[in-house]
Amino acid sequence: MTNSIGEIKECDFLFVIGSNTTETHPIISLEMRKAVSRGAKLVVVDPRKTELAKLADVHVPLKPGANIPLLNTMCNVIIAEGLYDKEFVANRTEGFEELKSAVENFTPENYAGVIGVPAETIREIARAYAKADNAAIFYTMGITQHTSGTHNVLAVANLAMLTGQIGKPSSGVNPLRGQNNVQGACDMAALPNVFPGYQGVTVPENVQKFTEFWGIPQSAKVGLTVGEMMDAAHHGDLKAMYILGENPMLSDPDINHVQQALENLEFLVVQDIFLTETAMLADVVLPGASFAEKDGTFSNTERRVQRVRKAIEPLAGKADWEVISEVLTAMGYPHKYASASEIFDEVAKVTPQYAGMSYARLEEKGLQWPCPNADHPGTKYLHEGKFSRGLGKFTGVDFEPPAELPDEEYPFVLNTGRRLYHYHTGTMTRRAKGLNAIYSEEFIEINPADAAKLSICDGELVKVSSRRGSITVKAQVTDMVQQGMVFTSFHFSEAPVNFLTNSARDSIAKIPELKVAAVKVEKVS
Amino acid sequence: MADNVTLTIDGQKVTVPAGITVLEAARQMGIDIPTFCHDPELSRPGACRICVVEIKGWRNLPPSCVTTVTEGMEVETESEAVVEARRTILDLLLANHPQDCMTCQKFGDCRLADYAYRYGLKKTTFVGEQTNVPVDESSAVITRDVNKCILCGKCVRVCAEIVGRNVVDFVSRGFTTKVSPALELGLGEKEAGCVSCGSCVAVCPVGALTEKNMQGIARPWEVKKVKTTCPYCGCGCNFDLNVKDGKVVGVTSNPTSVVNGRHLCVKGRFGYDFIHSSDRLTRPLIKKGGKDGDFVEVSWDEAIRHVASRLKEIKEKNGSEAIGVLSSARCTNEENYLMNKLARVALGTNNIDHCARL
Ligand code: SF4
Ligand code: SF4
């Protein structure tokens, strides 16, 4: 997030696109409610009629994959009507002409049909966004989990920069990070293309710097992403994997492919708190420690680094950081840390955004990065006065439809997401008695009109199939979803929807298109 | 200065910002005025009247939570008349309150009991009919005992004003008013619309709303509270893990949490019992007898030596690029940093990723 959670209540205009915030980020949705009760305008763009959509002044029931048409038409209106922030565009950005020509044809009239709302609605939203004192955009996977994911994100940035709605309190671009420490895992360089603190591996100075820091020559070759690792394992190029606390056998698209890939490995290590679907395939399983059993830090979606404190002894005797240091040591690279705090001090030395942090300073309220030195109070919102690269760059992006669209054989669009009561592949929440009692089984949502056509009743078992596999799951007949779309989550191993999803990936960020796959739905008699 | 007013509370002169309440002014001075219905985060009904004070020249005893300070005001917070009024209020509350404190989940952490103790009320002087309705156990996570409710209305307000769900409200039926979901539904019934966030539990001053999974497990003074960060979504809420005898027995709000205050969602508040799930892995496992073999429990030493030597072997034979590392968005920064070192230092590859994209 460029803004802070605490700033949300002061927003005048909230543009929430592809985020079912009430279920995926409940506490952030409470702040959004505060803004709305203060009189802020709320526009929710979501193919489903979510709870937040019901609270909205305007709900745009976006057709699948139509993010760019919507964002581009908004830019088109704002430029055509002269509503853009001329000063901001002149002083803080470059590439305006490129954007202008890229969105020229994106008139609301041309794209209203693709988007799914009348042209006038698009105009109104665009105007209100541009004119608001403090407008903020919020998005999650509805933007990123598409083959056009990277372009979607650029289109969001274009809109914000065009109107100067960024770099101010309560105004900016706010991707809401899904899991507790996605932000931190990225900051710490659990990524193939960067060293800690987003220092690119292809930059010679960085390679030099980390070679010195760590005393081991560093590679300047960008590594493989998860999906590419699976492909490489499939081909036999990747021989071994070490997987910590992840369950790709349920979370990743096209599970059959993942299973074959993992089975093809010569050696697989899985470190986890449970014998997950993935751990079952391992050669060695190392027991992990839960968050209650170790010291450490998590970085939340507003870049706040906060303490995780050990409340009980690790059930298996070791915290994960101890296990990893022991593996490092056994491989011939001695790593001895007396505490998690010592590791954090090393992190602060090599990660510019964390340079001013220490456990002592995090004790009370944590700190929001960037925090470059020990006196720095942390940063509430990003891009004040200047973007990290200097000038903000507009990038014109064109509309590309999703990789797989419905056809005669597979007439429905399958959309996937999360539920309030569960988390990721359910390894934790499915074992929480209360949560599992409240939400003990998964459904696939289908519109009443479609259900009637297929004579499917609420609660009836249906078979859902795509080109990659099929699952059986109970139907929930609801107008939450629009006609022609079905929706479910990936939390339940009994309804492993990722057998169906498409692993087609965005060519730049390599995010799989989990929001759009073509499926057919049949009644199980 | 026009923005400040000076008044006297319990004989002490104090200068405070204009516009604040007598209650807030007293709290700034460290004077503890009892409250039931007041909550700084919620609207102020001024209804329970336990916070009454005596103000020189005023005919009635006003509730301090809704009385604004004025210049020269002289306030007594524990005068004889105030104490008398509070005793009467408590007496009336106790008249319709079960006296099963000994087995109450809130024992030791109950405002009604605390104030009854403070004002020396051993038992009620009124005799009459008491509310006697079955305890609502329909929710999987919250036990709702209406008999213990003192009608402060904080759950009603927190659910409406903060959570935005309006699940519970005052309903009037015969001689008693009570707080209930619409149509007297159980809290756990789907139509009630409760999302089990437990914010109402966090604000309830008595034992009317309690965490179901903590019943009979631990007394407030037996638990050690450890503030930590939620392991679920990216909001980064903080809360207190309640620990007894080396086990996590519950989660309670920690009001000093910067992101969320006392509020949590159902996952953060009620999703912790996976920690002691019986199928947690506690010993390292090595699959013996090939890919289709069985897992055998081994020592940490053996497991770590095996992992290290197999990885080294493969690295030597097939090169660094033949190995991949998947780190975790659920693990700590420190662990992710070490996984990054495992890939880049020990294995010599940038093949490291995690499921940020999923
Ligand atoms: S648990 Fe949350 S939603 Fe349910 S009644 Fe209490 S405050 Fe309202
Ligand atoms: S309590 Fe709920 S909203 Fe808060 S961090 Fe945990 S999962 Fe997210």
mmCIF file with all atom_site columns, N, CA and C in Angstrom, chain A residues 395-435:
data_model
loop_
_atom_site.group_PDB
_atom_site.id
_atom_site.type_symbol
_atom_site.label_atom_id
_atom_site.label_alt_id
_atom_site.label_comp_id
_atom_site.label_asym_id
_atom_site.label_entity_id
_atom_site.label_seq_id
_atom_site.pdbx_PDB_ins_code
_atom_site.Cartn_x
_atom_site.Cartn_y
_atom_site.Cartn_z
_atom_site.occupancy
_atom_site.B_iso_or_equiv
_atom_site.pdbx_formal_charge
_atom_site.auth_seq_id
_atom_site.auth_comp_id
_atom_site.auth_asym_id
_atom_site.auth_atom_id
_atom_site.pdbx_PDB_model_num
ATOM 1   N N  . THR A 1 395 ? 2.494   4.301   -18.847 1.00 0.00 ? 395 THR A N  1
ATOM 2   C CA . THR A 1 395 ? 2.704   3.255   -19.841 1.00 0.00 ? 395 THR A CA 1
ATOM 3   C C  . THR A 1 395 ? 1.357   2.917   -20.459 1.00 0.00 ? 395 THR A C  1
ATOM 4   N N  . GLY A 1 396 ? 1.241   3.180   -21.739 1.00 0.00 ? 396 GLY A N  1
ATOM 5   C CA . GLY A 1 396 ? -0.016  2.847   -22.396 1.00 0.00 ? 396 GLY A CA 1
ATOM 6   C C  . GLY A 1 396 ? -0.191  1.340   -22.453 1.00 0.00 ? 396 GLY A C  1
ATOM 7   N N  . VAL A 1 397 ? -1.369  0.850   -22.092 1.00 0.00 ? 397 VAL A N  1
ATOM 8   C CA . VAL A 1 397 ? -1.594  -0.599  -22.168 1.00 0.00 ? 397 VAL A CA 1
ATOM 9   C C  . VAL A 1 397 ? -2.878  -0.862  -22.942 1.00 0.00 ? 397 VAL A C  1
ATOM 10  N N  . ASP A 1 398 ? -2.857  -1.936  -23.669 1.00 0.00 ? 398 ASP A N  1
ATOM 11  C CA . ASP A 1 398 ? -4.001  -2.257  -24.509 1.00 0.00 ? 398 ASP A CA 1
ATOM 12  C C  . ASP A 1 398 ? -4.811  -3.393  -23.881 1.00 0.00 ? 398 ASP A C  1
ATOM 13  N N  . PHE A 1 399 ? -6.009  -3.556  -24.363 1.00 0.00 ? 399 PHE A N  1
ATOM 14  C CA . PHE A 1 399 ? -6.882  -4.610  -23.842 1.00 0.00 ? 399 PHE A CA 1
ATOM 15  C C  . PHE A 1 399 ? -6.513  -5.956  -24.442 1.00 0.00 ? 399 PHE A C  1
ATOM 16  N N  . GLU A 1 400 ? -6.204  -6.935  -23.556 1.00 0.00 ? 400 GLU A N  1
ATOM 17  C CA . GLU A 1 400 ? -6.054  -8.303  -24.046 1.00 0.00 ? 400 GLU A CA 1
ATOM 18  C C  . GLU A 1 400 ? -7.064  -9.143  -23.304 1.00 0.00 ? 400 GLU A C  1
ATOM 19  N N  . PRO A 1 401 ? -7.896  -9.851  -24.012 1.00 0.00 ? 401 PRO A N  1
ATOM 20  C CA . PRO A 1 401 ? -8.877  -10.689 -23.322 1.00 0.00 ? 401 PRO A CA 1
ATOM 21  C C  . PRO A 1 401 ? -8.169  -11.822 -22.576 1.00 0.00 ? 401 PRO A C  1
ATOM 22  N N  . PRO A 1 402 ? -8.815  -12.412 -21.582 1.00 0.00 ? 402 PRO A N  1
ATOM 23  C CA . PRO A 1 402 ? -8.216  -13.524 -20.858 1.00 0.00 ? 402 PRO A CA 1
ATOM 24  C C  . PRO A 1 402 ? -7.801  -14.656 -21.796 1.00 0.00 ? 402 PRO A C  1
ATOM 25  N N  . ALA A 1 403 ? -6.866  -15.497 -21.323 1.00 0.00 ? 403 ALA A N  1
ATOM 26  C CA . ALA A 1 403 ? -6.307  -16.545 -22.180 1.00 0.00 ? 403 ALA A CA 1
ATOM 27  C C  . ALA A 1 403 ? -7.343  -17.581 -22.583 1.00 0.00 ? 403 ALA A C  1
ATOM 28  N N  . GLU A 1 404 ? -8.286  -17.837 -21.695 1.00 0.00 ? 404 GLU A N  1
ATOM 29  C CA . GLU A 1 404 ? -9.270  -18.874 -22.015 1.00 0.00 ? 404 GLU A CA 1
ATOM 30  C C  . GLU A 1 404 ? -10.660 -18.297 -21.794 1.00 0.00 ? 404 GLU A C  1
ATOM 31  N N  . LEU A 1 405 ? -11.430 -18.213 -22.839 1.00 0.00 ? 405 LEU A N  1
ATOM 32  C CA . LEU A 1 405 ? -12.777 -17.672 -22.699 1.00 0.00 ? 405 LEU A CA 1
ATOM 33  C C  . LEU A 1 405 ? -13.802 -18.789 -22.873 1.00 0.00 ? 405 LEU A C  1
ATOM 34  N N  . PRO A 1 406 ? -14.992 -18.604 -22.330 1.00 0.00 ? 406 PRO A N  1
ATOM 35  C CA . PRO A 1 406 ? -16.016 -19.633 -22.463 1.00 0.00 ? 406 PRO A CA 1
ATOM 36  C C  . PRO A 1 406 ? -16.349 -19.911 -23.934 1.00 0.00 ? 406 PRO A C  1
ATOM 37  N N  . ASP A 1 407 ? -16.717 -21.132 -24.209 1.00 0.00 ? 407 ASP A N  1
ATOM 38  C CA . ASP A 1 407 ? -17.152 -21.475 -25.560 1.00 0.00 ? 407 ASP A CA 1
ATOM 39  C C  . ASP A 1 407 ? -18.321 -22.448 -25.434 1.00 0.00 ? 407 ASP A C  1
ATOM 40  N N  . GLU A 1 408 ? -18.672 -23.090 -26.511 1.00 0.00 ? 408 GLU A N  1
ATOM 41  C CA . GLU A 1 408 ? -19.840 -23.952 -26.456 1.00 0.00 ? 408 GLU A CA 1
ATOM 42  C C  . GLU A 1 408 ? -19.660 -25.106 -25.471 1.00 0.00 ? 408 GLU A C  1
ATOM 43  N N  . GLU A 1 409 ? -18.450 -25.692 -25.499 1.00 0.00 ? 409 GLU A N  1
ATOM 44  C CA . GLU A 1 409 ? -18.215 -26.854 -24.666 1.00 0.00 ? 409 GLU A CA 1
ATOM 45  C C  . GLU A 1 409 ? -18.058 -26.472 -23.185 1.00 0.00 ? 409 GLU A C  1
ATOM 46  N N  . TYR A 1 410 ? -17.354 -25.385 -22.942 1.00 0.00 ? 410 TYR A N  1
ATOM 47  C CA . TYR A 1 410 ? -17.121 -24.914 -21.566 1.00 0.00 ? 410 TYR A CA 1
ATOM 48  C C  . TYR A 1 410 ? -17.730 -23.519 -21.425 1.00 0.00 ? 410 TYR A C  1
ATOM 49  N N  . PRO A 1 411 ? -19.035 -23.451 -21.192 1.00 0.00 ? 411 PRO A N  1
ATOM 50  C CA . PRO A 1 411 ? -19.733 -22.171 -21.341 1.00 0.00 ? 411 PRO A CA 1
ATOM 51  C C  . PRO A 1 411 ? -19.624 -21.210 -20.146 1.00 0.00 ? 411 PRO A C  1
ATOM 52  N N  . PHE A 1 412 ? -19.069 -21.658 -19.039 1.00 0.00 ? 412 PHE A N  1
ATOM 53  C CA . PHE A 1 412 ? -19.024 -20.773 -17.872 1.00 0.00 ? 412 PHE A CA 1
ATOM 54  C C  . PHE A 1 412 ? -17.620 -20.232 -17.623 1.00 0.00 ? 412 PHE A C  1
ATOM 55  N N  . VAL A 1 413 ? -17.586 -19.043 -17.018 1.00 0.00 ? 413 VAL A N  1
ATOM 56  C CA . VAL A 1 413 ? -16.322 -18.513 -16.533 1.00 0.00 ? 413 VAL A CA 1
ATOM 57  C C  . VAL A 1 413 ? -16.196 -18.927 -15.076 1.00 0.00 ? 413 VAL A C  1
ATOM 58  N N  . LEU A 1 414 ? -15.068 -19.564 -14.740 1.00 0.00 ? 414 LEU A N  1
ATOM 59  C CA . LEU A 1 414 ? -14.815 -19.920 -13.340 1.00 0.00 ? 414 LEU A CA 1
ATOM 60  C C  . LEU A 1 414 ? -13.938 -18.832 -12.730 1.00 0.00 ? 414 LEU A C  1
ATOM 61  N N  . ASN A 1 415 ? -14.426 -18.276 -11.609 1.00 0.00 ? 415 ASN A N  1
ATOM 62  C CA . ASN A 1 415 ? -13.680 -17.254 -10.880 1.00 0.00 ? 415 ASN A CA 1
ATOM 63  C C  . ASN A 1 415 ? -13.350 -17.869 -9.528  1.00 0.00 ? 415 ASN A C  1
ATOM 64  N N  . THR A 1 416 ? -12.155 -17.628 -9.011  1.00 0.00 ? 416 THR A N  1
ATOM 65  C CA . THR A 1 416 ? -11.816 -18.216 -7.717  1.00 0.00 ? 416 THR A CA 1
ATOM 66  C C  . THR A 1 416 ? -11.381 -17.129 -6.739  1.00 0.00 ? 416 THR A C  1
ATOM 67  N N  . GLY A 1 417 ? -11.484 -17.445 -5.440  1.00 0.00 ? 417 GLY A N  1
ATOM 68  C CA . GLY A 1 417 ? -11.105 -16.452 -4.433  1.00 0.00 ? 417 GLY A CA 1
ATOM 69  C C  . GLY A 1 417 ? -11.042 -17.061 -3.059  1.00 0.00 ? 417 GLY A C  1
ATOM 70  N N  . ARG A 1 418 ? -11.290 -16.213 -2.051  1.00 0.00 ? 418 ARG A N  1
ATOM 71  C CA . ARG A 1 418 ? -11.161 -16.651 -0.660  1.00 0.00 ? 418 ARG A CA 1
ATOM 72  C C  . ARG A 1 418 ? -12.465 -16.435 0.097   1.00 0.00 ? 418 ARG A C  1
ATOM 73  N N  . ARG A 1 419 ? -12.557 -17.113 1.249   1.00 0.00 ? 419 ARG A N  1
ATOM 74  C CA . ARG A 1 419 ? -13.712 -16.944 2.126   1.00 0.00 ? 419 ARG A CA 1
ATOM 75  C C  . ARG A 1 419 ? -13.250 -16.343 3.440   1.00 0.00 ? 419 ARG A C  1
ATOM 76  N N  . LEU A 1 420 ? -14.200 -15.664 4.117   1.00 0.00 ? 420 LEU A N  1
ATOM 77  C CA . LEU A 1 420 ? -13.887 -15.045 5.412   1.00 0.00 ? 420 LEU A CA 1
ATOM 78  C C  . LEU A 1 420 ? -13.345 -16.053 6.414   1.00 0.00 ? 420 LEU A C  1
ATOM 79  N N  . TYR A 1 421 ? -13.931 -17.247 6.440   1.00 0.00 ? 421 TYR A N  1
ATOM 80  C CA . TYR A 1 421 ? -13.652 -18.168 7.538   1.00 0.00 ? 421 TYR A CA 1
ATOM 81  C C  . TYR A 1 421 ? -12.420 -19.034 7.328   1.00 0.00 ? 421 TYR A C  1
ATOM 82  N N  . HIS A 1 422 ? -11.820 -18.962 6.149   1.00 0.00 ? 422 HIS A N  1
ATOM 83  C CA . HIS A 1 422 ? -10.676 -19.833 5.918   1.00 0.00 ? 422 HIS A CA 1
ATOM 84  C C  . HIS A 1 422 ? -9.522  -19.079 5.312   1.00 0.00 ? 422 HIS A C  1
ATOM 85  N N  . TYR A 1 423 ? -8.388  -19.782 5.317   1.00 0.00 ? 423 TYR A N  1
ATOM 86  C CA . TYR A 1 423 ? -7.150  -19.146 4.916   1.00 0.00 ? 423 TYR A CA 1
ATOM 87  C C  . TYR A 1 423 ? -6.388  -20.073 4.006   1.00 0.00 ? 423 TYR A C  1
ATOM 88  N N  . HIS A 1 424 ? -6.064  -19.575 2.860   1.00 0.00 ? 424 HIS A N  1
ATOM 89  C CA . HIS A 1 424 ? -5.231  -20.287 1.924   1.00 0.00 ? 424 HIS A CA 1
ATOM 90  C C  . HIS A 1 424 ? -5.674  -21.745 1.740   1.00 0.00 ? 424 HIS A C  1
ATOM 91  N N  . THR A 1 425 ? -4.787  -22.721 1.911   1.00 0.00 ? 425 THR A N  1
ATOM 92  C CA . THR A 1 425 ? -5.212  -24.085 1.615   1.00 0.00 ? 425 THR A CA 1
ATOM 93  C C  . THR A 1 425 ? -5.863  -24.748 2.828   1.00 0.00 ? 425 THR A C  1
ATOM 94  N N  . GLY A 1 426 ? -6.206  -23.950 3.817   1.00 0.00 ? 426 GLY A N  1
ATOM 95  C CA . GLY A 1 426 ? -7.001  -24.471 4.925   1.00 0.00 ? 426 GLY A CA 1
ATOM 96  C C  . GLY A 1 426 ? -6.234  -25.306 5.934   1.00 0.00 ? 426 GLY A C  1
ATOM 97  N N  . THR A 1 427 ? -4.902  -25.425 5.785   1.00 0.00 ? 427 THR A N  1
ATOM 98  C CA . THR A 1 427 ? -4.173  -26.297 6.706   1.00 0.00 ? 427 THR A CA 1
ATOM 99  C C  . THR A 1 427 ? -4.335  -25.824 8.149   1.00 0.00 ? 427 THR A C  1
ATOM 100 N N  . MET A 1 428 ? -4.449  -24.523 8.362   1.00 0.00 ? 428 MET A N  1
ATOM 101 C CA . MET A 1 428 ? -4.633  -24.018 9.720   1.00 0.00 ? 428 MET A CA 1
ATOM 102 C C  . MET A 1 428 ? -6.114  -23.889 10.070  1.00 0.00 ? 428 MET A C  1
ATOM 103 N N  . THR A 1 429 ? -6.858  -23.167 9.230   1.00 0.00 ? 429 THR A N  1
ATOM 104 C CA . THR A 1 429 ? -8.250  -22.872 9.586   1.00 0.00 ? 429 THR A CA 1
ATOM 105 C C  . THR A 1 429 ? -9.148  -24.103 9.600   1.00 0.00 ? 429 THR A C  1
ATOM 106 N N  . ARG A 1 430 ? -8.836  -25.081 8.760   1.00 0.00 ? 430 ARG A N  1
ATOM 107 C CA . ARG A 1 430 ? -9.680  -26.268 8.753   1.00 0.00 ? 430 ARG A CA 1
ATOM 108 C C  . ARG A 1 430 ? -9.508  -27.048 10.054  1.00 0.00 ? 430 ARG A C  1
ATOM 109 N N  . ARG A 1 431 ? -8.403  -26.786 10.754  1.00 0.00 ? 431 ARG A N  1
ATOM 110 C CA . ARG A 1 431 ? -8.173  -27.455 12.030  1.00 0.00 ? 431 ARG A CA 1
ATOM 111 C C  . ARG A 1 431 ? -8.628  -26.603 13.211  1.00 0.00 ? 431 ARG A C  1
ATOM 112 N N  . ALA A 1 432 ? -9.169  -25.428 12.953  1.00 0.00 ? 432 ALA A N  1
ATOM 113 C CA . ALA A 1 432 ? -9.697  -24.598 14.040  1.00 0.00 ? 432 ALA A CA 1
ATOM 114 C C  . ALA A 1 432 ? -11.171 -24.970 14.198  1.00 0.00 ? 432 ALA A C  1
ATOM 115 N N  . LYS A 1 433 ? -11.505 -25.507 15.356  1.00 0.00 ? 433 LYS A N  1
ATOM 116 C CA . LYS A 1 433 ? -12.848 -26.070 15.560  1.00 0.00 ? 433 LYS A CA 1
ATOM 117 C C  . LYS A 1 433 ? -13.949 -25.090 15.192  1.00 0.00 ? 433 LYS A C  1
ATOM 118 N N  . GLY A 1 434 ? -13.845 -23.876 15.753  1.00 0.00 ? 434 GLY A N  1
ATOM 119 C CA . GLY A 1 434 ? -14.891 -22.884 15.538  1.00 0.00 ? 434 GLY A CA 1
ATOM 120 C C  . GLY A 1 434 ? -15.067 -22.559 14.065  1.00 0.00 ? 434 GLY A C  1
ATOM 121 N N  . LEU A 1 435 ? -13.968 -22.295 13.406  1.00 0.00 ? 435 LEU A N  1
ATOM 122 C CA . LEU A 1 435 ? -14.038 -21.907 11.998  1.00 0.00 ? 435 LEU A CA 1
ATOM 123 C C  . LEU A 1 435 ? -14.621 -23.031 11.163  1.00 0.00 ? 435 LEU A C  1
#
